[in-house]
Short mmCIF file of C-alpha atoms in Angstrom, two decimals:
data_model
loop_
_atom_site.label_atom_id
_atom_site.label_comp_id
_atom_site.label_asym_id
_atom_site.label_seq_id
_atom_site.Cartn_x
_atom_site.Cartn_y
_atom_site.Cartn_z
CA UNK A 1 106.35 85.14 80.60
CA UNK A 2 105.10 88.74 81.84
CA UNK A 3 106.60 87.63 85.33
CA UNK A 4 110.21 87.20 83.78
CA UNK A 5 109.60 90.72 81.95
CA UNK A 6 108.52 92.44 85.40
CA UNK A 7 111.89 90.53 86.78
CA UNK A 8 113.93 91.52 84.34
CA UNK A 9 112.55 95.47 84.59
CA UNK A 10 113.26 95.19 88.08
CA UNK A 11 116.58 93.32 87.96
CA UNK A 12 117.57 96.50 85.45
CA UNK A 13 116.34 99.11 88.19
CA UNK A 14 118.29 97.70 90.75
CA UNK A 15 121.79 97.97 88.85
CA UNK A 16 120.53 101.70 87.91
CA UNK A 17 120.29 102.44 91.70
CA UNK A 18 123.63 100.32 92.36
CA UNK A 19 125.41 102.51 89.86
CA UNK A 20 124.20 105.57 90.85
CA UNK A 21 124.88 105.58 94.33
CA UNK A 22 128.45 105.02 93.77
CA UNK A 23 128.43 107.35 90.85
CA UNK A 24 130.03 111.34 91.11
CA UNK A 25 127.64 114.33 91.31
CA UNK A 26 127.54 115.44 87.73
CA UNK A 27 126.38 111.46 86.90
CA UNK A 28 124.21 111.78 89.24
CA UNK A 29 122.28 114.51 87.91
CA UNK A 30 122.12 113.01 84.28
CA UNK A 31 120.81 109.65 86.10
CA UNK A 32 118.00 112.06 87.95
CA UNK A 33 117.35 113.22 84.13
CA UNK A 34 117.06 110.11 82.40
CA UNK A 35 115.20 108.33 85.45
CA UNK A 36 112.06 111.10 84.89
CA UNK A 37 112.36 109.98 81.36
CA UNK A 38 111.66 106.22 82.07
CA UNK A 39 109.23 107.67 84.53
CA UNK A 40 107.16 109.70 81.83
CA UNK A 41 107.47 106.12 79.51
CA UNK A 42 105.71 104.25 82.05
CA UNK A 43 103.29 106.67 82.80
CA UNK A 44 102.69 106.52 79.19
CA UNK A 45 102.60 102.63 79.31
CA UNK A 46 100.14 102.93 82.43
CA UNK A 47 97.70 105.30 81.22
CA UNK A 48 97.45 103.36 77.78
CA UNK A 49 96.52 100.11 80.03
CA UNK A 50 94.04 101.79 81.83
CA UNK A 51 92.39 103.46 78.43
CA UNK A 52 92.26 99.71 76.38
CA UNK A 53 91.04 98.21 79.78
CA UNK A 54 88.09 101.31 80.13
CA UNK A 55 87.40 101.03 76.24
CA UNK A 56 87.30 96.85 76.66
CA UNK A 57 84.48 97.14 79.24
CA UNK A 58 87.27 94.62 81.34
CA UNK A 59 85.94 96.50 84.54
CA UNK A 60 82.06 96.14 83.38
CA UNK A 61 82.35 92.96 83.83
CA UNK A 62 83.76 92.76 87.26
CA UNK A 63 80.33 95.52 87.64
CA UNK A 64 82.94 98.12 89.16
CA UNK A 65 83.52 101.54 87.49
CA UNK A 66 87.01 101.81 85.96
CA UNK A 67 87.63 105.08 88.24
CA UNK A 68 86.58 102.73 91.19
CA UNK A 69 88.75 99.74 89.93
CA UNK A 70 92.15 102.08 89.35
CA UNK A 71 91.58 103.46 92.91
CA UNK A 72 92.00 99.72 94.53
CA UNK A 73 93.93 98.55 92.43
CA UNK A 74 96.72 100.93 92.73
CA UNK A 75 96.10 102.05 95.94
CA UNK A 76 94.99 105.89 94.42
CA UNK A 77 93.34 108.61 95.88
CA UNK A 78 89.56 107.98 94.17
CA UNK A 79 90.49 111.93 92.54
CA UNK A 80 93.41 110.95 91.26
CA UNK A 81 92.02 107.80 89.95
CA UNK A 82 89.09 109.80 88.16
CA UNK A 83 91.39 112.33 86.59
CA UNK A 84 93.42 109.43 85.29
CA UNK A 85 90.84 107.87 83.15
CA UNK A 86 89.86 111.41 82.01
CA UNK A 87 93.15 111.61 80.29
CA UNK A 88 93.18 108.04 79.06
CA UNK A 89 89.73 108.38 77.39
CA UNK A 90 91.09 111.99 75.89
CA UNK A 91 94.74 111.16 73.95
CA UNK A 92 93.76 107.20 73.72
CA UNK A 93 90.54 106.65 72.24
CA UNK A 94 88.46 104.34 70.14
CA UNK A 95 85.77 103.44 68.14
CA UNK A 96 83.12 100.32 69.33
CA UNK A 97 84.84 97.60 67.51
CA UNK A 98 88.16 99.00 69.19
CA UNK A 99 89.78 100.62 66.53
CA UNK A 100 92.14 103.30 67.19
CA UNK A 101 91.00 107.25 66.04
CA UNK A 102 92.22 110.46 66.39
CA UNK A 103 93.01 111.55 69.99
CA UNK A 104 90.42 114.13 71.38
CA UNK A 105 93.84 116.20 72.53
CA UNK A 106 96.09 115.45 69.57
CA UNK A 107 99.32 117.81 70.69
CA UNK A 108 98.47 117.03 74.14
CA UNK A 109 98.83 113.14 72.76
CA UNK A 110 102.02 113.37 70.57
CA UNK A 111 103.68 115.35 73.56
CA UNK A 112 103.04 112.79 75.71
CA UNK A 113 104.46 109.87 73.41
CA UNK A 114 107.45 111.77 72.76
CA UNK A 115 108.19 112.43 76.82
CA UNK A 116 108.25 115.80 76.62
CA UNK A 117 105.41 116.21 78.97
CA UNK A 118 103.75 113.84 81.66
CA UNK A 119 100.80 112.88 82.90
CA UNK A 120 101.03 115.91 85.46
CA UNK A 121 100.73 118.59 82.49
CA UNK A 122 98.30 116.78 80.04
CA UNK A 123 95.83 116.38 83.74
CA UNK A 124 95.83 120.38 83.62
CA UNK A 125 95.22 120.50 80.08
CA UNK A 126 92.31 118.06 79.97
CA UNK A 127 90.63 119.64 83.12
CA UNK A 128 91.02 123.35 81.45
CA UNK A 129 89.45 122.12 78.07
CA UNK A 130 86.88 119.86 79.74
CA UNK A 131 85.88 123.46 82.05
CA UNK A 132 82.92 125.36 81.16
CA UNK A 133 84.91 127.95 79.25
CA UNK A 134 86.99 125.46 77.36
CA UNK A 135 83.61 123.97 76.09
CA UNK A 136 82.13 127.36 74.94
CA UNK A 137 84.80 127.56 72.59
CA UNK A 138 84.36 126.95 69.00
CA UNK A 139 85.59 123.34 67.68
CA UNK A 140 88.90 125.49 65.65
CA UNK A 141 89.61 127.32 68.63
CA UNK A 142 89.39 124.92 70.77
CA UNK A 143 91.71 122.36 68.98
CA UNK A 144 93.94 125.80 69.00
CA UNK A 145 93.95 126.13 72.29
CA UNK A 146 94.82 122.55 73.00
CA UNK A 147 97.94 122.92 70.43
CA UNK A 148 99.16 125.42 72.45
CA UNK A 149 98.65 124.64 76.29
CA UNK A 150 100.58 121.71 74.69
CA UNK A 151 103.62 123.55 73.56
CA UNK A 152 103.64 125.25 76.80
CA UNK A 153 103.80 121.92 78.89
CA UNK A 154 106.83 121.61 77.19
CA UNK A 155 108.65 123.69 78.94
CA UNK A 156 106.62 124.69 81.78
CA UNK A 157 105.63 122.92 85.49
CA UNK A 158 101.82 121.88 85.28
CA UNK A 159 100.88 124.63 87.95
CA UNK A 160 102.12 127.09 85.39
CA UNK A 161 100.64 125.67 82.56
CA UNK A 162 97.23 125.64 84.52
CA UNK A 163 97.74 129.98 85.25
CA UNK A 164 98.61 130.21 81.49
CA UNK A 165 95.90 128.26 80.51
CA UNK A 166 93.16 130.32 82.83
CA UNK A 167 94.13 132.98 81.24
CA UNK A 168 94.41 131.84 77.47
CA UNK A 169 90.51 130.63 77.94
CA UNK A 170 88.94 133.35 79.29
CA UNK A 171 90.75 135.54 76.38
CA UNK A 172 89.21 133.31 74.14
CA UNK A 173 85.74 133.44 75.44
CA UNK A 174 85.47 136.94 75.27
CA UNK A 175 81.35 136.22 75.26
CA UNK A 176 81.28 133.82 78.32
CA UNK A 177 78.50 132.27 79.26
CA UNK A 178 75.04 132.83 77.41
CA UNK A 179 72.47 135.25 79.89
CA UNK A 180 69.96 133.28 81.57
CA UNK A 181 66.38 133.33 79.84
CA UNK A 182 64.04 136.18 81.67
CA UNK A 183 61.10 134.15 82.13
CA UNK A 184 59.04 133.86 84.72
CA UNK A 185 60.35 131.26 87.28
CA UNK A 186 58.52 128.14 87.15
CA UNK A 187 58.38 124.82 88.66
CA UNK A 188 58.40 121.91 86.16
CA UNK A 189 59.77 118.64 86.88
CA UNK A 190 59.52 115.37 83.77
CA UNK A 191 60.29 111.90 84.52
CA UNK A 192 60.86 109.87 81.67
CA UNK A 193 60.91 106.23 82.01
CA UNK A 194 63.42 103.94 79.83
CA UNK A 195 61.95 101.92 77.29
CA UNK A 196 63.52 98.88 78.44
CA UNK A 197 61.70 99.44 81.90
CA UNK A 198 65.22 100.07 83.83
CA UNK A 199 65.91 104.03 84.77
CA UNK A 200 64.99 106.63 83.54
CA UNK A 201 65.88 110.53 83.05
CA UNK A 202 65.23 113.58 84.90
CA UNK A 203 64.09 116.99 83.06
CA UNK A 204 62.95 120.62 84.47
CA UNK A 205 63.38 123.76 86.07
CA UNK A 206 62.82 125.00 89.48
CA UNK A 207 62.54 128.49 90.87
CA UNK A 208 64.48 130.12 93.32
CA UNK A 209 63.03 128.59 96.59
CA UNK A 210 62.54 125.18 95.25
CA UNK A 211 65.97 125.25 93.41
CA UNK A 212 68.03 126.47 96.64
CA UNK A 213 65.86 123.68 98.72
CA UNK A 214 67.03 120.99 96.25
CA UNK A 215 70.48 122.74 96.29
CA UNK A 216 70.61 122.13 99.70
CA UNK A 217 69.51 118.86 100.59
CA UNK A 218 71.82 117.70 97.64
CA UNK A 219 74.58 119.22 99.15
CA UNK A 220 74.16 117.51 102.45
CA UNK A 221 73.88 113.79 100.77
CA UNK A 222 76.64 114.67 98.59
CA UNK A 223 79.82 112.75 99.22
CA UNK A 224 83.10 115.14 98.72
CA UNK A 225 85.17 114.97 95.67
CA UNK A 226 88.12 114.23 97.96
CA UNK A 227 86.19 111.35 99.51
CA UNK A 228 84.41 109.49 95.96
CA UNK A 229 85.40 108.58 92.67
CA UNK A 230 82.65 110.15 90.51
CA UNK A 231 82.39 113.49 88.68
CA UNK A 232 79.82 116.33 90.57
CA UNK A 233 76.49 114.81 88.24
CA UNK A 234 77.41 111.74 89.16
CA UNK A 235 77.40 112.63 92.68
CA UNK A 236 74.61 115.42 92.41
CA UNK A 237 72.18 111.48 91.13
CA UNK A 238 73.71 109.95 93.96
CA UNK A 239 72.57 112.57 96.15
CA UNK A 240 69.07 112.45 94.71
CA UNK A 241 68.75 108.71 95.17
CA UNK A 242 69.83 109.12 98.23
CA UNK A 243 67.66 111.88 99.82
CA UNK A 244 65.03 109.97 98.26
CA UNK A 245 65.89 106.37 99.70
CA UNK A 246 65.82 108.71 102.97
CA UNK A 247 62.43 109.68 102.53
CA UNK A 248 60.75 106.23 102.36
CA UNK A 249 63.17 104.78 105.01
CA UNK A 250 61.87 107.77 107.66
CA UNK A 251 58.38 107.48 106.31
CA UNK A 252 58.41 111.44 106.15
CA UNK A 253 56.36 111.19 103.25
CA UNK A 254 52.78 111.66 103.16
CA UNK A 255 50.03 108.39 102.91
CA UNK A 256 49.00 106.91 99.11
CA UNK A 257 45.52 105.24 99.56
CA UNK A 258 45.77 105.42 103.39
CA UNK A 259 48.96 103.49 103.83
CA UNK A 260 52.63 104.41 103.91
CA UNK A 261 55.26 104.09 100.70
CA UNK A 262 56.35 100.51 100.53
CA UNK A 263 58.14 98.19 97.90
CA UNK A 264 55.77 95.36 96.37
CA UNK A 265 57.98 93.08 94.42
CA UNK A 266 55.53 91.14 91.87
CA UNK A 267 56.89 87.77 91.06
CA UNK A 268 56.06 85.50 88.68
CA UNK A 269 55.18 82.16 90.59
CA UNK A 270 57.58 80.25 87.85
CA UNK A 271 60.33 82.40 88.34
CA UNK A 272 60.01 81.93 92.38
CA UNK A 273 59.92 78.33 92.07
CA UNK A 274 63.35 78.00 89.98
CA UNK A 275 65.14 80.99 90.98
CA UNK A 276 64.08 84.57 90.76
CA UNK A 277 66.08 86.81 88.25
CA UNK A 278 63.80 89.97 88.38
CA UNK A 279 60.89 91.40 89.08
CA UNK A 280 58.35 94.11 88.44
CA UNK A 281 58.01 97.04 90.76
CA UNK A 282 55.68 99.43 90.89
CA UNK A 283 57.91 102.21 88.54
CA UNK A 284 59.52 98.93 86.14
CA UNK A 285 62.27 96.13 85.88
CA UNK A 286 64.19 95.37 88.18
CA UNK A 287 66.72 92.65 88.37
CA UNK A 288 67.21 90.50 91.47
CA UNK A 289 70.36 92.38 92.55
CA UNK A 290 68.54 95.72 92.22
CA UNK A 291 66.32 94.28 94.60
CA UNK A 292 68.25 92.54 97.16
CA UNK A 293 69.99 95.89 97.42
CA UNK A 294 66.14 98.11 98.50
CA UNK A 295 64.75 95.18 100.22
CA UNK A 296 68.16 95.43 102.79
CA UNK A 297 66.01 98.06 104.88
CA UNK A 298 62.76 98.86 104.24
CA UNK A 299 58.98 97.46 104.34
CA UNK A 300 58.59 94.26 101.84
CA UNK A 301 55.13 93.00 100.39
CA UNK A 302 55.84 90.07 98.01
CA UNK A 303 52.86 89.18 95.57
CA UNK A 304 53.10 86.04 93.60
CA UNK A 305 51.00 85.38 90.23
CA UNK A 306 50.69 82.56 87.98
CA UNK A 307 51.55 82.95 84.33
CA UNK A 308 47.70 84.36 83.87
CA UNK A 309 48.73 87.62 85.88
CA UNK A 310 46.48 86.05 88.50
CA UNK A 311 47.32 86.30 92.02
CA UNK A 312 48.61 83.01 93.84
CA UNK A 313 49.83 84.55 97.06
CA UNK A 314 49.98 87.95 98.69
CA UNK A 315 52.75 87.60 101.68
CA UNK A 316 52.77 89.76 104.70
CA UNK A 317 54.54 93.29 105.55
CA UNK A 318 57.33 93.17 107.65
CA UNK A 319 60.23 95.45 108.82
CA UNK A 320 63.65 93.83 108.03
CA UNK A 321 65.53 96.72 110.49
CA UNK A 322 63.66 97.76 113.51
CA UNK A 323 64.45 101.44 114.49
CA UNK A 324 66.30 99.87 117.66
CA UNK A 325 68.64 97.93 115.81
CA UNK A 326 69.66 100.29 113.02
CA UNK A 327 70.20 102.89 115.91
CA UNK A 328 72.81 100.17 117.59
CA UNK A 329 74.38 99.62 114.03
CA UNK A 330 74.68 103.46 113.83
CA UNK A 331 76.75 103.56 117.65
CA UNK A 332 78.68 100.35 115.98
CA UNK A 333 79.85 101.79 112.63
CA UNK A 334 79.23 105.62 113.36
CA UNK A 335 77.62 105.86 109.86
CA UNK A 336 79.20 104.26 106.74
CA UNK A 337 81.36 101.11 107.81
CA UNK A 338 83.21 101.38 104.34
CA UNK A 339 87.48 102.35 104.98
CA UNK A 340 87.21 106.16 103.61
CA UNK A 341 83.87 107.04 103.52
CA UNK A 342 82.59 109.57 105.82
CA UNK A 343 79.13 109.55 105.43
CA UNK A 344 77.10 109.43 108.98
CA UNK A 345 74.25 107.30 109.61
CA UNK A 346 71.36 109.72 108.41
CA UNK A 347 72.97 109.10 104.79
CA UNK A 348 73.06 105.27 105.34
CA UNK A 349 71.30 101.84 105.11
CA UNK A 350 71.29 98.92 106.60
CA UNK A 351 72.94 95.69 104.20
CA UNK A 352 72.29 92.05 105.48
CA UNK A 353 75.78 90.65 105.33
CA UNK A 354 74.08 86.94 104.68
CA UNK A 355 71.27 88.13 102.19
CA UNK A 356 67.47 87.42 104.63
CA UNK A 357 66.24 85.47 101.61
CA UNK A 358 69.07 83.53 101.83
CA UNK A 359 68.36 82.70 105.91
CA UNK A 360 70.28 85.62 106.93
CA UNK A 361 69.32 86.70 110.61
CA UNK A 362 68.38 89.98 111.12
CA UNK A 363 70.31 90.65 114.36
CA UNK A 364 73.94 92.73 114.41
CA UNK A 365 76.24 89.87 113.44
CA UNK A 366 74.56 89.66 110.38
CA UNK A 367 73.90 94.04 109.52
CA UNK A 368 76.23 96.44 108.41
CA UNK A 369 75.65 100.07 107.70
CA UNK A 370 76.36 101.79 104.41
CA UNK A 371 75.86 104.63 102.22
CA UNK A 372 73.81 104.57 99.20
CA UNK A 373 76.79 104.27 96.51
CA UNK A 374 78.34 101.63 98.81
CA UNK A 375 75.56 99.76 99.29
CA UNK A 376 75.34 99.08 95.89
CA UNK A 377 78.43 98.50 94.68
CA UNK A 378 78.73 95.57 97.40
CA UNK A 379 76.07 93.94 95.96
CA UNK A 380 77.90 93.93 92.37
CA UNK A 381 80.95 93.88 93.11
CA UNK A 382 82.66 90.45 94.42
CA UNK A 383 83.31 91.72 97.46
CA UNK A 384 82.67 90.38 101.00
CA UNK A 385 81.58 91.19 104.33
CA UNK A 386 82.24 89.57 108.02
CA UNK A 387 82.35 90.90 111.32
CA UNK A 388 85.23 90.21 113.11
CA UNK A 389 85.81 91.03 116.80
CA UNK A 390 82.48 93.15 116.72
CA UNK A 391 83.76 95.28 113.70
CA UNK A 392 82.62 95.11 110.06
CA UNK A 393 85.72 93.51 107.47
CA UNK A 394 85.56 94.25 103.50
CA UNK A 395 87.52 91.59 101.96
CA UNK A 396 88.07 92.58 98.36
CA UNK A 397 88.21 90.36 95.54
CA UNK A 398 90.90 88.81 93.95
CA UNK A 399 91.41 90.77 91.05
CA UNK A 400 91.45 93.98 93.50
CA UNK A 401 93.96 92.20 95.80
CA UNK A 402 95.40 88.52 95.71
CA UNK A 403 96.17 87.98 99.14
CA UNK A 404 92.72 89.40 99.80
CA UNK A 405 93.78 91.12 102.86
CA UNK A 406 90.79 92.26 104.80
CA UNK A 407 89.83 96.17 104.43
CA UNK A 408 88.62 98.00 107.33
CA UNK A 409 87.76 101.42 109.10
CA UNK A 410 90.85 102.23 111.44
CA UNK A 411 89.73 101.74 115.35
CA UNK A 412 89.75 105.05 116.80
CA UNK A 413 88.87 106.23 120.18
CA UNK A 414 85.14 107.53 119.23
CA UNK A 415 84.80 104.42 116.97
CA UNK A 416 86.29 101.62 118.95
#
């Protein structure tokens, strides 16, 4: 059935174009008209699908980000994909049990249902609410603001709407942003560790050495907005896990007890024997995929116990990536392998394509190079690796492409 109603849509767009290119000038220019209409409806029809999708968890499943999912499956630039489910979640929300509710941008909503803007204008007007200014504002005056950067997408092209906006905001934050407390600088830094064992949350304040440090190293792990999917915090944790993976992959950290940082996965001897599904590190939980992903590249010391919490069987150290091999997968993939990403090898870690527990080899057939927010979304996301003529393949999953065409960096003459 929805095959025959994309047929029958496209059957209709074809007669449209056979009309109109036989049709006189002033047609013409009413067809241009009405053809941005039926634009604006599907963009209306398209965003809706991505919001129910988003609020149905559909993408959880597939353990891929909706932002990530929109960018491969429609071929999007990962901004334009993350701007898109900002305004989906903003004039098409829902409760838990998936009832509909008020839109967060009412006017900006009705305008968009009625055609009278697109998806263009209500981008500009979510992104100039969502600023720091817009969220100063005071609920009222906010929801004011929104009614009107709504009336002016009416009749005005996004880029104007966005220099009338700028202006309307900071006329309405005539306070702007609160003065910074003037207290002595100080260095204070709490983890807190989720009760269910898995994450945890970051809390503190640095001083102007420390702070500009952090700033710093952040800034070099950081992948671009141009070149990922995920909003600045998301990429600012990235960056942390990241520089911190660093640390205990270059041992440049200092010794605990006289030995290097190292992973002990603790394993109950029951689980081992039928199939492991998580373990207990030495900060909490983790499940097996979370630690397939840090085993990929670093030092391993399994320790088995009985269902007593007594030891069975402590195994023995051992490097899965010797500093010779990840510097020949570094020359092979010239940092991350993944098509788009940018990130050179200092940023990266080395993935077993065939998983080691799984008798993988550890030899260059068998390793790939990624970056941290790669790395693990292969390991949750159905996709699959192979090299192929001495070059690492992605082939994505079915419900990112059905022909599952293999995905790959372009040769080039530094890379090939």
């Amino acid at each position: 059935m929805f095959e025959l109603r994309v047929e029958e849509a496209a059957a209709a767009v074809a007669a449209l174009r056979a009309y109109l290119g036989t049709a006189d000038g002033t047609t013409q220019i009413e067809g241009l008209k009405a053809i941005e209409r039926l634009g604006r409806d599907l963009s209306h029809l398209r965003l809706s699908l991505v919001a129910r999708l988003d609020q149905s968890g559909e993408f959880d499943q597939r353990c891929v980000t909706t932002r990530a999912a929109i960018a491969d499956l429609l071929g999007y630039h990962p901004g334009r994909a993350r701007r898109m489910v900002a305004v989906a979640r903003a004039v098409f929300p829902t409760t838990l049990d998936g009832q509909p509710v008020e839109p967060v941008m009412p006017a900006t909503a009705t305008a968009l249902g009625a055609f009278t803007i697109d998806q263009s204008h209500a981008d500009v007007i979510e992104n100039l609410l969502n600023s720091p200014t817009g969220r100063r504002l005071d609920p009222g005056v906010w929801r004011g603001a929104e009614k009107q950067l709504a009336e002016w997408a009416a009749t005005c092209r996004p880029d104007e709407v966005r220099r009338l906006g700028t202006q309307l905001l900071k006329t309405l934050d005539q306070d702007g942003p609160e003065p910074e407390d003037e207290k002595p600088q100080l260095n204070e830094l709490y983890l807190y560790r989720c009760r269910n064992g898995q994450g945890g949350r970051v809390k503190g304040q640095l001083d102007t050495p420390t702070f500009t440090a952090l700033s710093l190293a952040l800034e070099a792990h950081r992948t671009s907005g141009d070149d990922d999917d995920k909003s600045l915090p998301e990429r600012d944790a990235d960056a942390l896990g990241a520089l911190c993976v660093q640390a205990l992959n270059h041992g440049a950290l200092p010794v605990q007890g006289g030995e290097r940082p190292h992973f002990t996965v603790i394993v109950q001897e029951k689980d081992l024997r039928e199939r492991m599904r998580g373990a207990t590190l030495g900060l909490g939980w983790a499940t097996a995929a979370q630690i397939r992903q840090l085993a990929c590249d670093c030092k391993v010391l399994p320790v088995v116990m009985d269902g007593n919490s007594k030891v069975v069987d402590v195994g023995q150290i051992r490097r899965t990536v010797d500093h010779y091999q990840r510097r020949a997968i570094a020359a092979r993939d010239r940092g991350c392998a993944w098509r788009g990403c940018n990130k050179n090898p200092r940023h990266c870690e080395v993935h077993h394509i065939i998983p080691w527990a799984h008798g993988g080899r550890t030899d260059l057939n068998n390793l790939v190079m990624l970056c941290w927010a790669h790395h693990r979304m292969i390991h949750h996301a159905g996709w699959e690796i192979r090299i192929h003529n001495g070059w690492p393949e992605f082939t994505p999953p079915k419900w990112i492409d059905a022909s599952q065409t293999p995905r790959r960096k372009p040769r080039t003459p530094l890379t090939a």
